[in-house]
Short mmCIF file of C-alpha atoms in Angstrom, two decimals:
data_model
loop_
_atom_site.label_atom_id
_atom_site.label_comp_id
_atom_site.label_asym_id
_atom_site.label_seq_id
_atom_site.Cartn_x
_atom_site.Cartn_y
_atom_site.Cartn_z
CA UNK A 148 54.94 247.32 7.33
CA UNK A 149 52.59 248.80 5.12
CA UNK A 150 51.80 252.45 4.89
CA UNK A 151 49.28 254.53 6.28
CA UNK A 152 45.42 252.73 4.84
CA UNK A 153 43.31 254.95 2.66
CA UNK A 154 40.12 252.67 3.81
CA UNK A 155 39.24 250.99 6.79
CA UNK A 156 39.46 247.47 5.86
CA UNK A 157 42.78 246.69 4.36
CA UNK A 158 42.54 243.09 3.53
CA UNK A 159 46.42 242.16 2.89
CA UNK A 160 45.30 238.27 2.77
CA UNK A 161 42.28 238.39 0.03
CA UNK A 162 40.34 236.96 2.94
CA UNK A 163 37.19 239.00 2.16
CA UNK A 164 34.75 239.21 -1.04
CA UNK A 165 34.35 242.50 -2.00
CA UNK A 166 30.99 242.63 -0.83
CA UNK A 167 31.91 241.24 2.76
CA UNK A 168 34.53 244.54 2.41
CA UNK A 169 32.23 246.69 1.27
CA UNK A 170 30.15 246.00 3.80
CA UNK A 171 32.43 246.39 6.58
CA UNK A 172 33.78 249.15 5.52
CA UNK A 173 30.15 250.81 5.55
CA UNK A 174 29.83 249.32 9.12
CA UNK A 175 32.76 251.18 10.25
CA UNK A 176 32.30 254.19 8.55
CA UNK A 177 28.52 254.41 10.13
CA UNK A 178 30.40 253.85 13.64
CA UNK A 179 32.74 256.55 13.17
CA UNK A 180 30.11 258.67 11.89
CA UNK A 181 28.27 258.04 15.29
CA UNK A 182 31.15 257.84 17.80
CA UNK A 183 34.20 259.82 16.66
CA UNK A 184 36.65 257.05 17.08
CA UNK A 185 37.80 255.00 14.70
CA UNK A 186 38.22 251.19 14.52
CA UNK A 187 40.07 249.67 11.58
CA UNK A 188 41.08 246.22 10.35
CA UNK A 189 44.01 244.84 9.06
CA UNK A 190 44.36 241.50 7.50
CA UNK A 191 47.45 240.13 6.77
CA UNK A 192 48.88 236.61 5.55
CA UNK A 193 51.95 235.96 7.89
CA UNK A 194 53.48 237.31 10.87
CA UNK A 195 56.46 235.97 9.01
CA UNK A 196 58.26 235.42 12.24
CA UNK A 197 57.94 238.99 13.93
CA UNK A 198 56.52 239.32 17.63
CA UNK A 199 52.71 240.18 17.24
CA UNK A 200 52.44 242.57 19.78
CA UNK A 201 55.70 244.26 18.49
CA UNK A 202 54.09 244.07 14.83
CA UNK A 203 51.02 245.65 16.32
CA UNK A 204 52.17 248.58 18.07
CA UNK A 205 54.43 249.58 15.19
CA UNK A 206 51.71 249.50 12.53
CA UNK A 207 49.83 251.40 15.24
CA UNK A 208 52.41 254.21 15.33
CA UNK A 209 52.58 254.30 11.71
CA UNK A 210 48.73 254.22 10.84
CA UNK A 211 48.04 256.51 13.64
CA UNK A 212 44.29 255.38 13.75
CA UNK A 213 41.89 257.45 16.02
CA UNK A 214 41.78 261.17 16.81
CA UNK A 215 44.76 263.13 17.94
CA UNK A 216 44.45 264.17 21.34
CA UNK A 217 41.47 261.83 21.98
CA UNK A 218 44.01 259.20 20.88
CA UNK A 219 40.50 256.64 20.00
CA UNK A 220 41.37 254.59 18.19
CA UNK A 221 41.16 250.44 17.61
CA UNK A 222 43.31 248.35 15.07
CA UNK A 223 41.85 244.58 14.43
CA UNK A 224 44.84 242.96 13.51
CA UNK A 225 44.30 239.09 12.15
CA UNK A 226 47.20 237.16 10.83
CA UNK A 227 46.04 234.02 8.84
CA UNK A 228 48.71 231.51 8.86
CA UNK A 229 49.70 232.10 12.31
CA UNK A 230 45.85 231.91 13.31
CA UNK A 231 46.60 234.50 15.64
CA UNK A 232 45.16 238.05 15.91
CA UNK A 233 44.93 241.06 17.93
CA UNK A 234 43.44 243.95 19.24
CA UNK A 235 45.14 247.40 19.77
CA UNK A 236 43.50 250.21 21.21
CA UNK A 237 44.63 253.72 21.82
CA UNK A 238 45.58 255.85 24.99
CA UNK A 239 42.00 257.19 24.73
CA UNK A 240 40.03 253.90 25.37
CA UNK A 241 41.84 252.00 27.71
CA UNK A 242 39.34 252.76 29.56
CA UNK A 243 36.43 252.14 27.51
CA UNK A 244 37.80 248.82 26.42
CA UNK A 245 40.31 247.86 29.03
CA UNK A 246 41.88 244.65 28.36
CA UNK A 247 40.10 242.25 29.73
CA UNK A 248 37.37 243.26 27.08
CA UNK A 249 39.62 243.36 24.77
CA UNK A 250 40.69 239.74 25.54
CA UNK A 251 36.40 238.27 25.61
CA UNK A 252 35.96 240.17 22.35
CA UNK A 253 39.08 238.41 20.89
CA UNK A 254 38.23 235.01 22.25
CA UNK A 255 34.28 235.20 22.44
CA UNK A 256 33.04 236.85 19.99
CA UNK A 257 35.73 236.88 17.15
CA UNK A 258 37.25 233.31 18.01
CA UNK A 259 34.69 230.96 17.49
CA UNK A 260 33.13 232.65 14.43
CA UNK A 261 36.89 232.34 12.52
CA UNK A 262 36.98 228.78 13.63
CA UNK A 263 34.33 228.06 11.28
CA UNK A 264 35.74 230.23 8.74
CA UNK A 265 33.60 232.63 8.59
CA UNK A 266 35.54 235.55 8.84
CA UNK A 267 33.19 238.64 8.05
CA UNK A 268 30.62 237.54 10.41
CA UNK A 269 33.71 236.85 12.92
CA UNK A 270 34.55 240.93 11.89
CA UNK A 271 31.52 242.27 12.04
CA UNK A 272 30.67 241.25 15.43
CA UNK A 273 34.05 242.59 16.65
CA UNK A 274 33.11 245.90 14.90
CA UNK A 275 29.45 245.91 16.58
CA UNK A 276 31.09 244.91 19.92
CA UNK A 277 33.83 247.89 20.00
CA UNK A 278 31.27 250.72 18.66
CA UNK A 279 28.59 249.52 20.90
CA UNK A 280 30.85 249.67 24.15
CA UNK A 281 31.91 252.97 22.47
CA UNK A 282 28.87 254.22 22.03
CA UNK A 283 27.28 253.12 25.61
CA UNK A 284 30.35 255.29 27.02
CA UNK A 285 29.85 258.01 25.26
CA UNK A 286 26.71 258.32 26.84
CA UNK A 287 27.47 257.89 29.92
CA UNK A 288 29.89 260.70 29.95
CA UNK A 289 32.36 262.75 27.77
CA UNK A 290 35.92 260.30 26.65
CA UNK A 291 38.31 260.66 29.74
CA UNK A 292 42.03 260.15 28.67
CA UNK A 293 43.47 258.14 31.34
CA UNK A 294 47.17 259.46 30.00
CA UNK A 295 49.00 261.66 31.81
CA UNK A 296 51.69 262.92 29.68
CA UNK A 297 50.69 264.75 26.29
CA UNK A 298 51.10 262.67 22.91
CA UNK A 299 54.67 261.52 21.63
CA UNK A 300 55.76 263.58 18.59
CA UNK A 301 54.88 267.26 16.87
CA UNK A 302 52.19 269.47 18.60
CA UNK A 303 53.70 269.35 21.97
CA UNK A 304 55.18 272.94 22.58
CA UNK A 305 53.89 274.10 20.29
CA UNK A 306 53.03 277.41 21.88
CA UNK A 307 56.75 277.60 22.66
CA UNK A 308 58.29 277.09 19.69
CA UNK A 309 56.29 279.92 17.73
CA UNK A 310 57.47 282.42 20.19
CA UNK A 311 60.74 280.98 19.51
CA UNK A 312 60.33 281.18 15.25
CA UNK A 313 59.35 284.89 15.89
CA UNK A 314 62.64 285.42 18.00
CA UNK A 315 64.37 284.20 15.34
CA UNK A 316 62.62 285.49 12.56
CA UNK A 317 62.69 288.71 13.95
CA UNK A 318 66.40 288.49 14.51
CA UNK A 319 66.73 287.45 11.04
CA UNK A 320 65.19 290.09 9.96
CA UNK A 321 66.93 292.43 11.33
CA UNK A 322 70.17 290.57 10.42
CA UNK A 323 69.59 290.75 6.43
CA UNK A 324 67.96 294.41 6.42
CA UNK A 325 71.44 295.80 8.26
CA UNK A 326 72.45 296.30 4.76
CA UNK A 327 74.60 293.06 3.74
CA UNK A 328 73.10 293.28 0.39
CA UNK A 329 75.41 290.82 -1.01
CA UNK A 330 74.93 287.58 1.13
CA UNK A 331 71.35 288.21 0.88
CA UNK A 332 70.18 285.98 -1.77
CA UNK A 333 72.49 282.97 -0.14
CA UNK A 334 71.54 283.28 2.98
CA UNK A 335 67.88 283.52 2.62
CA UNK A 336 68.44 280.03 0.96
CA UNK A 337 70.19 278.98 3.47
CA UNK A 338 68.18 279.88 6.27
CA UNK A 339 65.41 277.67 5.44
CA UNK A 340 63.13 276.30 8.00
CA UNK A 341 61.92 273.06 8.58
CA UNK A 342 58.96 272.45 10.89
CA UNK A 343 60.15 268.94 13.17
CA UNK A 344 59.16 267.00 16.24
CA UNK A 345 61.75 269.64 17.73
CA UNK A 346 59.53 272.57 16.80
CA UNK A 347 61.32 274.96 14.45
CA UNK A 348 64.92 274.21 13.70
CA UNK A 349 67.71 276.48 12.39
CA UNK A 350 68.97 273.56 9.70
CA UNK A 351 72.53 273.70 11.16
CA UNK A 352 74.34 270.34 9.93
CA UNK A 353 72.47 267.65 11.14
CA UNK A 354 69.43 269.24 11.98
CA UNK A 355 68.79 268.86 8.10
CA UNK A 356 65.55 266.60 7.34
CA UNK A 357 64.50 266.59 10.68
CA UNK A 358 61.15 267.74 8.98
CA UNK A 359 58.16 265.03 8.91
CA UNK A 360 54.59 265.36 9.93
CA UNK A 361 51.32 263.35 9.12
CA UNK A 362 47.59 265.49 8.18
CA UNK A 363 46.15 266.50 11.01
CA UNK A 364 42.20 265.62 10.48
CA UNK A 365 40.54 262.48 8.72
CA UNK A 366 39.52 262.86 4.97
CA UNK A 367 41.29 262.76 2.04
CA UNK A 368 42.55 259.62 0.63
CA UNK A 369 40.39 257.61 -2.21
CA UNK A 370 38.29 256.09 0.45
CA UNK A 371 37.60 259.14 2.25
CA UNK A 372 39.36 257.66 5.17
CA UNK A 373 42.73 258.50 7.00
CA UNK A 374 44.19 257.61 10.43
CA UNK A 375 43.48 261.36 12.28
CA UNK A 376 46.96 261.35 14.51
CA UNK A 377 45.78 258.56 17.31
CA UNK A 378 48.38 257.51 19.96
CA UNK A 379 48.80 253.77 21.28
CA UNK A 380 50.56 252.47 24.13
CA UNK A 381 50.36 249.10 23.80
CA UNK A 382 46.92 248.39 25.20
CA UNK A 383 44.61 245.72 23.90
CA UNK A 384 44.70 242.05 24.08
CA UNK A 385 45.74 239.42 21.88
CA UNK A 386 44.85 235.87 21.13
CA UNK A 387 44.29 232.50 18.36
CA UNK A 388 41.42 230.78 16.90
CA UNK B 54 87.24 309.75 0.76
CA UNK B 55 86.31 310.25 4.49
CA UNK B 56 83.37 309.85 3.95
CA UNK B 57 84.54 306.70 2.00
CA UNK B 58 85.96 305.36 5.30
CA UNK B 59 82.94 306.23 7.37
CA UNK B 60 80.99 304.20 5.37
CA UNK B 61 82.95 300.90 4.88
CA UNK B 62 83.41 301.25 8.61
CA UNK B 63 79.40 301.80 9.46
CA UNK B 64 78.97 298.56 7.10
CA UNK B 65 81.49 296.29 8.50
CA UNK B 66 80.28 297.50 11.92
CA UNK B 67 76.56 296.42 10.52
CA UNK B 68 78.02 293.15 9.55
CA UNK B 69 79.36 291.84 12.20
CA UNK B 70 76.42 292.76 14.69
CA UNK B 71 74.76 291.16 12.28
CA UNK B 72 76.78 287.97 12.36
CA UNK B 73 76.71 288.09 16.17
CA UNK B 74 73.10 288.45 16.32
CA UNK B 75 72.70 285.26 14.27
CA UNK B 76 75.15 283.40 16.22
CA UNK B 77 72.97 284.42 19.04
CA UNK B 78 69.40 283.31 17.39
CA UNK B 79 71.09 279.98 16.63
CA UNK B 80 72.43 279.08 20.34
CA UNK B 81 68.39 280.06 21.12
CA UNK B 82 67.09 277.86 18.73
CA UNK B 83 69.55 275.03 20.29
CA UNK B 84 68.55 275.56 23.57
CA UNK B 85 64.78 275.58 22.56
CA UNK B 86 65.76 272.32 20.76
CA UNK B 87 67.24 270.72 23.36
CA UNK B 88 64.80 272.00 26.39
CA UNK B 89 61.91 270.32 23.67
CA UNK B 90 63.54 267.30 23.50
CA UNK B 91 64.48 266.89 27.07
CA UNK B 92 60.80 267.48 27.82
CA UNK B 93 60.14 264.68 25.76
CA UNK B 94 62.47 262.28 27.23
CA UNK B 95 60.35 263.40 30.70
CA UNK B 96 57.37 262.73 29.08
CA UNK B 97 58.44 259.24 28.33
CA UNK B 98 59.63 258.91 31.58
CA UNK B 99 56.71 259.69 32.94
CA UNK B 100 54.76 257.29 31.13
CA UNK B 101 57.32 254.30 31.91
CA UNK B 102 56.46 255.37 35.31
CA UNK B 103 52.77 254.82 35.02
CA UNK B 104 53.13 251.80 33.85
CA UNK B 105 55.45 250.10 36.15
CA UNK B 106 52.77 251.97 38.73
CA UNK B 107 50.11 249.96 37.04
CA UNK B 108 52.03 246.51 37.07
CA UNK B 109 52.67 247.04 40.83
CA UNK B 110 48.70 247.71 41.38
CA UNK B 111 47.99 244.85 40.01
CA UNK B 112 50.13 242.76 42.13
CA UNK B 113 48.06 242.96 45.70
CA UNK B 114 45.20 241.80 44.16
CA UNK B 115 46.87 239.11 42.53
CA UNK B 116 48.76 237.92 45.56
CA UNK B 117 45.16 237.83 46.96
CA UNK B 118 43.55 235.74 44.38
CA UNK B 119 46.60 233.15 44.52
CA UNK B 120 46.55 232.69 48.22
CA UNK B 121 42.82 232.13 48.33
CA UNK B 122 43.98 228.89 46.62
CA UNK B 123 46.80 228.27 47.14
CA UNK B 124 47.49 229.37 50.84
CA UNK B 125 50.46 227.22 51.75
CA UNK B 126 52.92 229.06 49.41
CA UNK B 127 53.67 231.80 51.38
CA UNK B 128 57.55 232.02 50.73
CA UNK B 129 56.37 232.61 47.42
CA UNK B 130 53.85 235.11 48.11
CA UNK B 131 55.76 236.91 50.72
CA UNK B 132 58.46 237.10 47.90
CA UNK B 133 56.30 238.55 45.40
CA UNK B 134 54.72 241.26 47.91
CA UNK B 135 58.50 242.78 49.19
CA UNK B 136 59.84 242.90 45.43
CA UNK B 137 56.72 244.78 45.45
CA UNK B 138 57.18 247.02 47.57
CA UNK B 139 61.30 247.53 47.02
CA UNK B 140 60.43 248.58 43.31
CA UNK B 141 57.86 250.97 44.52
CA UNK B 142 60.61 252.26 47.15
CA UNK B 143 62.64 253.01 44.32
CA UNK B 144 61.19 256.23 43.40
CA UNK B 145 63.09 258.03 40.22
CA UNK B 146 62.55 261.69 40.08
CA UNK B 147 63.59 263.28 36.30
CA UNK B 148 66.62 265.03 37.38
CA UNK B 149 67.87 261.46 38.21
CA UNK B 150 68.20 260.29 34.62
CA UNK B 151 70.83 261.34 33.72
CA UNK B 152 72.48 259.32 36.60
CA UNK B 153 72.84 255.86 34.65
CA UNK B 154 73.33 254.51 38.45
CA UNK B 155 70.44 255.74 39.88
CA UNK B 156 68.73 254.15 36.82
CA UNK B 157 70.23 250.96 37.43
CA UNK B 158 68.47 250.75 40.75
CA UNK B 159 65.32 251.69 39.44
CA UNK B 160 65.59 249.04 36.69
CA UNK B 161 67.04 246.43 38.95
CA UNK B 162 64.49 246.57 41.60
CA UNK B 163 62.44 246.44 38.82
CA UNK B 164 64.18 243.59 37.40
CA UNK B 165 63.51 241.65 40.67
CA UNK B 166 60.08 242.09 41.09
CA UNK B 167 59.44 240.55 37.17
CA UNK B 168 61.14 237.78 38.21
CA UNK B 169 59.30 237.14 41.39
CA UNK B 170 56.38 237.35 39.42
CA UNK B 171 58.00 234.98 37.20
CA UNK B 172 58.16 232.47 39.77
CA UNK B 173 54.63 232.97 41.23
CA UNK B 174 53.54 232.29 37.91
CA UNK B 175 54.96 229.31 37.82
CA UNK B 176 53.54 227.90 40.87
CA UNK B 177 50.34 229.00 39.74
CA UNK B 178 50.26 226.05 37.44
CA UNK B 179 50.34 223.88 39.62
CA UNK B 180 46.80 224.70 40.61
CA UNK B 181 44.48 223.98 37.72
CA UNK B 182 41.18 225.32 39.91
CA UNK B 183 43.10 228.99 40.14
CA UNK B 184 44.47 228.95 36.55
CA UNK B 185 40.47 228.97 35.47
CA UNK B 186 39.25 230.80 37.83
CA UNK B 187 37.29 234.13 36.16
CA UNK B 188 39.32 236.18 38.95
CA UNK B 189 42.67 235.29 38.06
CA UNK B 190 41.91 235.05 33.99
CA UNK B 191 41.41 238.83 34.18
CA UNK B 192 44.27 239.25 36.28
CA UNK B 193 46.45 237.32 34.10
CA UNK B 194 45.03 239.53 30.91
CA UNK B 195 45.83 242.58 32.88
CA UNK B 196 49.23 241.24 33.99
CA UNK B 197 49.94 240.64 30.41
CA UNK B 198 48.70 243.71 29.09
CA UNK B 199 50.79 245.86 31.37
CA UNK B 200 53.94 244.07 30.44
CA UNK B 201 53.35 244.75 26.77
CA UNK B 202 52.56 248.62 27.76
CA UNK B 203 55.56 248.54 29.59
CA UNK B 204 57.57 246.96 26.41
CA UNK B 205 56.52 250.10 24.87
CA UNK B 206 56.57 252.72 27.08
CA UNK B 207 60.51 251.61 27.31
CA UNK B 208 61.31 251.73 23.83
CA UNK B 209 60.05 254.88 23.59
CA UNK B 210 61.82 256.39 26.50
CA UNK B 211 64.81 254.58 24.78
CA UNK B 212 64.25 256.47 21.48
CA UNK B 213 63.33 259.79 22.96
CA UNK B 214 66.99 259.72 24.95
CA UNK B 215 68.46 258.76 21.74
CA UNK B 216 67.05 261.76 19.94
CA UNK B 217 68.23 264.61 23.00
CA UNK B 218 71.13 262.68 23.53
CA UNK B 219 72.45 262.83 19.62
CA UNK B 220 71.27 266.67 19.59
CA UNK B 221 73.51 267.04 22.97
CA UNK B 222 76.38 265.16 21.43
CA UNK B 223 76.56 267.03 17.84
CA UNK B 224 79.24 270.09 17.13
CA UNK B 225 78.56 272.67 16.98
CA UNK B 226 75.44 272.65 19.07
CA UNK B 227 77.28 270.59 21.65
CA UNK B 228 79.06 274.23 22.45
CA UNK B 229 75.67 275.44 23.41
CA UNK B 230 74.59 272.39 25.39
CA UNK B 231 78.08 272.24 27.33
CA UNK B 232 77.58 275.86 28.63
CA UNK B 233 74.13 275.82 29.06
CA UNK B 234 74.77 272.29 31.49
CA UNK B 235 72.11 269.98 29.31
CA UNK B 236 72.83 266.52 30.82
CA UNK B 237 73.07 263.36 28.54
CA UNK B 238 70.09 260.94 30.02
CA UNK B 239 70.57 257.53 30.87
CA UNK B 240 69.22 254.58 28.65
CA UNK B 241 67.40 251.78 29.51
CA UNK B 242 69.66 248.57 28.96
CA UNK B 243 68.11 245.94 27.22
CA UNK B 244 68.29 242.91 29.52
CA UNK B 245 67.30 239.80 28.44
CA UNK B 246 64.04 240.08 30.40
CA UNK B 247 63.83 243.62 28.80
CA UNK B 248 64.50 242.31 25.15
CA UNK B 249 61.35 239.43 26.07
CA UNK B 250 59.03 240.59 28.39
CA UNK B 251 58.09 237.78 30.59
CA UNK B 252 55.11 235.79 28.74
CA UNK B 253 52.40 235.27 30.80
CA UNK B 254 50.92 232.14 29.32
CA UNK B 255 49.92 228.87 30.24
#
């Protein structure tokens, strides 16, 4: 499972020329640019015996494509030796690009253009296809999220756990001006906090390295690019050429 | 030397409201901990919910589509449709997970209606005309998409009980948890038709 892409085509197989790359990656980038959401691809050699969806939804969770919140975001996933590929789309556009879409754009538009091995053009189109149905959306009205439940992970009570952190602070406060001077130094170590999915933790036993977190906005990164905290639930469609 | 006394007394006095006032902030932070993480395992909940909702939307429509050609099997039909409608029966409120029994019926009824699908699938191949008909192809992409959603919606109800459940279980926060009557939550088993979610391919 690789880690988190600094660009937006990350081309695992050497299936692309640089120039067919660099010219994907400018399509996508000019999508983003005029949509918000963003669609990736992600080319890899073998499955090497994993489930595809299972694959798919974990690099999903771990790339974290899309905005968080607006959770739009679209992984191509293409698999060469298994000639099998798939598309994963976030919370935020099941409803844009419901399955059944998902499924035509697989089999009609990037299908029969990988058949003949030509796998840019078989890209590009997908890339048109998503941004365009996107894009027509958009229009027609601000993104819904069909989700009902907030996203999985940190920024959920988050409200909560401040007001907590200042209770405890507070208390803490109070605790080391009473005039222990001499556990002050140790403690203070000690009473390190570490911001986790469980809001702000006292690091009592194994509490300790609950702490992890991903950048909150796109940017950074060598190619300017970075997943912006999308959520996924297993929505898209998959399928072979 | 009074004086002395006074003050070694003021100081342990100091200390040890001190110490109890800790003690105090961390059974707070616990029970924030905890009352986080049980929201999340709701959350998940929640969303396993909406997606078993979604399956059973499907289904009408796709009981629909099969009879129109394939009108003669109704045991199979009228099989599908009451699964249906016993799974949707089974309603699971979130106070209820932490009954593993209660979840049980949830997943069982659950359990049943996959595999009456599984059989209504496999009648459907015995009619070529409905397999490639444009109606049932989108049904059949929908059908397949909601079992993958509901792949993951169940893992991760799986790993957000895991998470409250090891915060409930570890000393010394387990003191806090005990008095303030946090329940451990029910997992979802992984049954062989929850370990492969039933293909939908032909």
């Amino acid at each position: 499972m690789p880690p988190a892409p600094s660009g937006r085509v990350s081309d695992y197989a050497g299936l692309l020329s640089p120039a067919e790359r660099a010219r994907l990656e400018a399509r996508l980038a000019e999508g983003e640019r005029a949509t918000g959401a963003q669609v990736v691809i992600a080319i890899f050699s073998s499955l090497e015996g994993e489930s595809l969806e299972d694959f798919s939804i974990r690099l999903a969770e771990r790339w974290r494509i899309g905005r968080r919140g607006l959770d739009d975001g679209v992984i191509v996933l293409v698999f060469v030796r298994e000639r099998r590929l798939r598309l994963e789309v976030g919370y935020g556009l099941e409803a844009v690009i419901p399955d059944a879409v998902a499924g035509r754009i697989v089999r009609e538009v990037i299908a029969p253009r990988f058949r003949e091995g030509r796998w840019a053009a078989g890209l590009e189109a997908a890339a048109w296809a998503l941004y365009e149905r996107i894009a027509a959306a958009g229009r027609a009205g601000p993104p819904g999220r069909p989700r009902s439940g907030p996203p999985p992970g940190p920024g959920a009570g988050a409200g909560l756990s401040l007001v907590g952190l200042l209770v405890v602070l507070l208390l803490v406060a109070l605790a080391t001006w009473s005039g222990a001077a001499g556990v002050r130094r140790a403690r203070r170590r000690r009473w390190a906090y570490v911001a986790g999915p469980t809001g702000w933790t006292v690091p009592v036993g194994p509490a300790w390295g609950a702490g992890w977190g991903w950048p909150g906005g796109a940017g950074g990164g060598d190619g300017g690019f970075a997943g912006a905290g999308g959520a996924f639930g297993g929505g898209g469609a998959s399928g072979e050429w | 030397m009074g004086q002395a006394l006074m003050g070694r007394r003021a100081i342990v006095a100091v200390v040890g409201l001190g110490l109890l006032v800790l003690v105090g902030a961390w059974a707070v932070s616990v029970a924030n901990a905890l009352v986080r993480l049980e929201q999340d395992v709701h959350e998940a909940w929640a969303q396993v919910q909406n997606v078993y909702q979604r399956r059973a939307d499907l289904i009408p429509n796709l009981v629909e589509t099969v009879r129109g050609f394939a009108a003669h099997e109704r045991a199979v039909l009228e099989e599908v449709t009451r699964a249906r409608a016993a799974a949707t029966g089974v309603q699971l409120g979130p106070d209820a997970l932490a009954d593993p029994r209660a979840v049980e019926r949830f997943l069982q009824a659950q359990r049943e209606l996959s595999s009456a699908l599984g059989r209504l699938l496999v009648v459907v191949e015995r009619y070529p005309e409905l397999r490639s008909s444009q109606n049932f192809l989108a049904l059949q992409t929908q059908l397949e998409g909601t079992e993958n959603r509901i792949a993951v919606e169940r893992r991760r109800y799986n790993e957000a009980v895991r998470a409250y459940n090891t915060r409930l279980r570890v000393l010394p926060g387990a003191v806090v948890a005990r008095v303030l009557g946090f329940q451990p939550k029910a997992f979802f088993e992984a049954t062989p038709d929850a370990a492969t979610p039933p293909r939908v391919k032909f």
